[in-house]
């Protein structure tokens, strides 16, 4: 049995007990009916107040949950966006690095040795470049 059913069972039993008690009370019928009517009105007013309080609590809780869910959604969105930005940056860096290694100017192949050095030299002697 749920809490709601237990609550309403207690409320109905209390109301029935009040009505039965008043009907068997040694008072005049008019006074008894007035007391029953007053008690019913008081009971109904109390129940309406409790229902309003419950509705207010539910609205407050729904508002808090809505705010929290929006905050969580925003954080998740920002996290995903940050991850995507990082991934895009990593891909860009990888492509840039790969391209830089394969593309470039090809230089002219030079000759090693003694440019502009003519004559007889001894082995191991370094000549100078005369620009000729």
PDB file of C-alpha atoms in Angstrom:
ATOM      1  CA  UNK A   1       0.000   0.000   0.000  1.00  0.00           C
ATOM      2  CA  UNK A   2       1.371   3.401  -0.896  1.00  0.00           C
ATOM      3  CA  UNK A   3       1.696   6.334   1.485  1.00  0.00           C
ATOM      4  CA  UNK A   4      -1.052   8.204  -0.378  1.00  0.00           C
ATOM      5  CA  UNK A   5      -3.547   5.407   0.140  1.00  0.00           C
ATOM      6  CA  UNK A   6      -2.700   5.164   3.826  1.00  0.00           C
ATOM      7  CA  UNK A   7      -3.077   8.931   4.232  1.00  0.00           C
ATOM      8  CA  UNK A   8      -6.463   9.058   2.535  1.00  0.00           C
ATOM      9  CA  UNK A   9      -7.628   5.993   4.475  1.00  0.00           C
ATOM     10  CA  UNK A  10      -6.817   7.742   7.768  1.00  0.00           C
ATOM     11  CA  UNK A  11      -8.515  10.963   6.633  1.00  0.00           C
ATOM     12  CA  UNK A  12     -11.702   9.172   5.556  1.00  0.00           C
ATOM     13  CA  UNK A  13     -11.792   7.097   8.760  1.00  0.00           C
ATOM     14  CA  UNK A  14     -11.374  10.215  10.914  1.00  0.00           C
ATOM     15  CA  UNK A  15     -14.121  12.027   9.022  1.00  0.00           C
ATOM     16  CA  UNK A  16     -16.474   9.041   9.314  1.00  0.00           C
ATOM     17  CA  UNK A  17     -15.734   8.715  13.043  1.00  0.00           C
ATOM     18  CA  UNK A  18     -16.461  12.412  13.575  1.00  0.00           C
ATOM     19  CA  UNK A  19     -19.765  12.230  11.722  1.00  0.00           C
ATOM     20  CA  UNK A  20     -20.887   9.080  13.553  1.00  0.00           C
ATOM     21  CA  UNK A  21     -19.884  10.545  16.908  1.00  0.00           C
ATOM     22  CA  UNK A  22     -21.931  13.679  16.254  1.00  0.00           C
ATOM     23  CA  UNK A  23     -24.948  11.711  15.110  1.00  0.00           C
ATOM     24  CA  UNK A  24     -25.031   9.776  18.369  1.00  0.00           C
ATOM     25  CA  UNK A  25     -24.349  12.823  20.540  1.00  0.00           C
ATOM     26  CA  UNK A  26     -27.248  13.841  22.773  1.00  0.00           C
ATOM     27  CA  UNK A  27     -27.942  17.164  21.066  1.00  0.00           C
ATOM     28  CA  UNK A  28     -30.753  18.607  19.088  1.00  0.00           C
ATOM     29  CA  UNK A  29     -30.733  17.677  15.358  1.00  0.00           C
ATOM     30  CA  UNK A  30     -30.235  21.247  14.174  1.00  0.00           C
ATOM     31  CA  UNK A  31     -27.187  21.729  16.378  1.00  0.00           C
ATOM     32  CA  UNK A  32     -25.778  18.379  15.330  1.00  0.00           C
ATOM     33  CA  UNK A  33     -26.181  19.221  11.629  1.00  0.00           C
ATOM     34  CA  UNK A  34     -24.529  22.602  12.193  1.00  0.00           C
ATOM     35  CA  UNK A  35     -21.586  20.937  13.943  1.00  0.00           C
ATOM     36  CA  UNK A  36     -21.280  18.367  11.148  1.00  0.00           C
ATOM     37  CA  UNK A  37     -21.379  21.124   8.533  1.00  0.00           C
ATOM     38  CA  UNK A  38     -18.802  23.201  10.422  1.00  0.00           C
ATOM     39  CA  UNK A  39     -16.538  20.192  10.886  1.00  0.00           C
ATOM     40  CA  UNK A  40     -16.837  19.267   7.219  1.00  0.00           C
ATOM     41  CA  UNK A  41     -16.035  22.823   6.181  1.00  0.00           C
ATOM     42  CA  UNK A  42     -13.047  22.946   8.532  1.00  0.00           C
ATOM     43  CA  UNK A  43     -11.855  19.581   7.292  1.00  0.00           C
ATOM     44  CA  UNK A  44     -12.264  20.639   3.627  1.00  0.00           C
ATOM     45  CA  UNK A  45     -10.432  23.904   4.281  1.00  0.00           C
ATOM     46  CA  UNK A  46      -7.582  22.064   5.972  1.00  0.00           C
ATOM     47  CA  UNK A  47      -7.347  19.597   3.091  1.00  0.00           C
ATOM     48  CA  UNK A  48      -7.314  22.397   0.517  1.00  0.00           C
ATOM     49  CA  UNK A  49      -4.565  24.150   2.462  1.00  0.00           C
ATOM     50  CA  UNK A  50      -2.542  20.938   2.565  1.00  0.00           C
ATOM     51  CA  UNK A  51      -3.081  20.404  -1.153  1.00  0.00           C
ATOM     52  CA  UNK A  52      -1.948  23.969  -1.903  1.00  0.00           C
ATOM     53  CA  UNK A  53       1.152  23.447   0.223  1.00  0.00           C
ATOM     54  CA  UNK A  54       1.836  20.213  -1.629  1.00  0.00           C
ATOM     55  CA  UNK A  55       1.366  21.897  -5.007  1.00  0.00           C
ATOM     56  CA  UNK A  56       3.736  24.676  -3.965  1.00  0.00           C
ATOM     57  CA  UNK A  57       6.373  22.145  -2.894  1.00  0.00           C
ATOM     58  CA  UNK A  58       5.997  20.237  -6.167  1.00  0.00           C
ATOM     59  CA  UNK A  59       6.306  23.465  -8.203  1.00  0.00           C
ATOM     60  CA  UNK A  60       9.408  24.478  -6.248  1.00  0.00           C
ATOM     61  CA  UNK A  61      10.965  21.053  -6.719  1.00  0.00           C
ATOM     62  CA  UNK A  62      10.119  21.082 -10.444  1.00  0.00           C
ATOM     63  CA  UNK A  63      11.661  24.531 -10.789  1.00  0.00           C
ATOM     64  CA  UNK A  64      14.850  23.421  -9.014  1.00  0.00           C
ATOM     65  CA  UNK A  65      15.067  20.296 -11.170  1.00  0.00           C
ATOM     66  CA  UNK A  66      14.530  22.348 -14.310  1.00  0.00           C
ATOM     67  CA  UNK A  67      17.303  24.763 -13.312  1.00  0.00           C
ATOM     68  CA  UNK A  68      19.662  21.925 -12.414  1.00  0.00           C
ATOM     69  CA  UNK A  69      18.947  20.066 -15.650  1.00  0.00           C
ATOM     70  CA  UNK A  70      19.624  23.226 -17.679  1.00  0.00           C
ATOM     71  CA  UNK A  71      22.916  23.741 -15.841  1.00  0.00           C
ATOM     72  CA  UNK A  72      23.923  20.119 -16.430  1.00  0.00           C
ATOM     73  CA  UNK A  73      22.939  20.352 -20.084  1.00  0.00           C
ATOM     74  CA  UNK A  74      25.008  23.526 -20.506  1.00  0.00           C
ATOM     75  CA  UNK A  75      28.021  21.965 -18.786  1.00  0.00           C
ATOM     76  CA  UNK A  76      27.756  18.845 -20.936  1.00  0.00           C
ATOM     77  CA  UNK A  77      27.428  20.956 -24.080  1.00  0.00           C
ATOM     78  CA  UNK A  78      30.464  23.049 -23.142  1.00  0.00           C
ATOM     79  CA  UNK A  79      32.478  19.924 -22.346  1.00  0.00           C
ATOM     80  CA  UNK A  80      31.596  18.344 -25.685  1.00  0.00           C
ATOM     81  CA  UNK A  81      32.347  21.581 -27.529  1.00  0.00           C
ATOM     82  CA  UNK A  82      35.710  21.827 -25.756  1.00  0.00           C
ATOM     83  CA  UNK A  83      36.500  18.243 -26.712  1.00  0.00           C
ATOM     84  CA  UNK A  84      35.551  18.883 -30.318  1.00  0.00           C
ATOM     85  CA  UNK A  85      37.698  22.005 -30.407  1.00  0.00           C
ATOM     86  CA  UNK A  86      40.648  20.046 -28.990  1.00  0.00           C
ATOM     87  CA  UNK A  87      40.104  17.269 -31.525  1.00  0.00           C
ATOM     88  CA  UNK A  88      39.899  19.749 -34.399  1.00  0.00           C
ATOM     89  CA  UNK A  89      43.092  21.434 -33.210  1.00  0.00           C
ATOM     90  CA  UNK A  90      44.909  18.100 -32.949  1.00  0.00           C
ATOM     91  CA  UNK A  91      43.814  17.095 -36.450  1.00  0.00           C
ATOM     92  CA  UNK A  92      44.921  20.477 -37.793  1.00  0.00           C
ATOM     93  CA  UNK A  93      48.313  20.168 -36.114  1.00  0.00           C
ATOM     94  CA  UNK A  94      48.760  16.645 -37.455  1.00  0.00           C
ATOM     95  CA  UNK A  95      47.911  17.715 -40.993  1.00  0.00           C
ATOM     96  CA  UNK A  96      50.180  20.751 -40.740  1.00  0.00           C
ATOM     97  CA  UNK A  97      53.081  18.636 -39.472  1.00  0.00           C
ATOM     98  CA  UNK A  98      52.627  15.992 -42.171  1.00  0.00           C
ATOM     99  CA  UNK A  99      52.456  18.615 -44.903  1.00  0.00           C
ATOM    100  CA  UNK A 100      55.467  20.525 -43.630  1.00  0.00           C
ATOM    101  CA  UNK A 101      57.603  17.399 -43.747  1.00  0.00           C
ATOM    102  CA  UNK A 102      56.702  16.449 -47.315  1.00  0.00           C
ATOM    103  CA  UNK A 103      56.528  19.805 -48.975  1.00  0.00           C
ATOM    104  CA  UNK A 104      59.303  22.253 -49.225  1.00  0.00           C
ATOM    105  CA  UNK A 105      61.878  23.609 -51.599  1.00  0.00           C
ATOM    106  CA  UNK A 106      64.227  21.210 -53.161  1.00  0.00           C
ATOM    107  CA  UNK A 107      67.621  22.636 -53.184  1.00  0.00           C
ATOM    108  CA  UNK A 108      70.332  22.110 -55.747  1.00  0.00           C
ATOM    109  CA  UNK A 109      72.731  19.384 -55.113  1.00  0.00           C
ATOM    110  CA  UNK A 110      76.171  20.714 -54.747  1.00  0.00           C
ATOM    111  CA  UNK A 111      79.454  18.956 -55.158  1.00  0.00           C
ATOM    112  CA  UNK A 112      81.735  18.330 -52.347  1.00  0.00           C
ATOM    113  CA  UNK A 113      85.299  18.851 -52.705  1.00  0.00           C
ATOM    114  CA  UNK A 114      87.495  21.759 -53.475  1.00  0.00           C
ATOM    115  CA  UNK A 115      85.554  24.239 -55.474  1.00  0.00           C
ATOM    116  CA  UNK A 116      87.807  26.626 -57.234  1.00  0.00           C
ATOM    117  CA  UNK A 117      90.876  24.829 -55.973  1.00  0.00           C
ATOM    118  CA  UNK A 118      93.235  23.936 -58.650  1.00  0.00           C
ATOM    119  CA  UNK A 119      96.650  22.741 -58.445  1.00  0.00           C
ATOM    120  CA  UNK A 120      98.384  20.103 -56.641  1.00  0.00           C
ATOM    121  CA  UNK A 121      97.739  19.695 -53.070  1.00  0.00           C
ATOM    122  CA  UNK A 122      98.522  17.209 -50.495  1.00  0.00           C
ATOM    123  CA  UNK A 123      95.966  14.760 -49.381  1.00  0.00           C
ATOM    124  CA  UNK A 124      93.967  16.020 -46.455  1.00  0.00           C
ATOM    125  CA  UNK A 125      94.524  19.680 -47.184  1.00  0.00           C
ATOM    126  CA  UNK A 126      91.455  21.778 -47.276  1.00  0.00           C
ATOM    127  CA  UNK A 127      91.130  24.225 -50.060  1.00  0.00           C
ATOM    128  CA  UNK A 128      89.406  27.526 -49.997  1.00  0.00           C
ATOM    129  CA  UNK A 129      86.536  28.579 -52.137  1.00  0.00           C
ATOM    130  CA  UNK A 130      87.654  31.299 -54.474  1.00  0.00           C
ATOM    131  CA  UNK A 131      84.293  31.716 -56.056  1.00  0.00           C
ATOM    132  CA  UNK A 132      85.539  30.815 -59.519  1.00  0.00           C
TER     133      UNK A 132
END
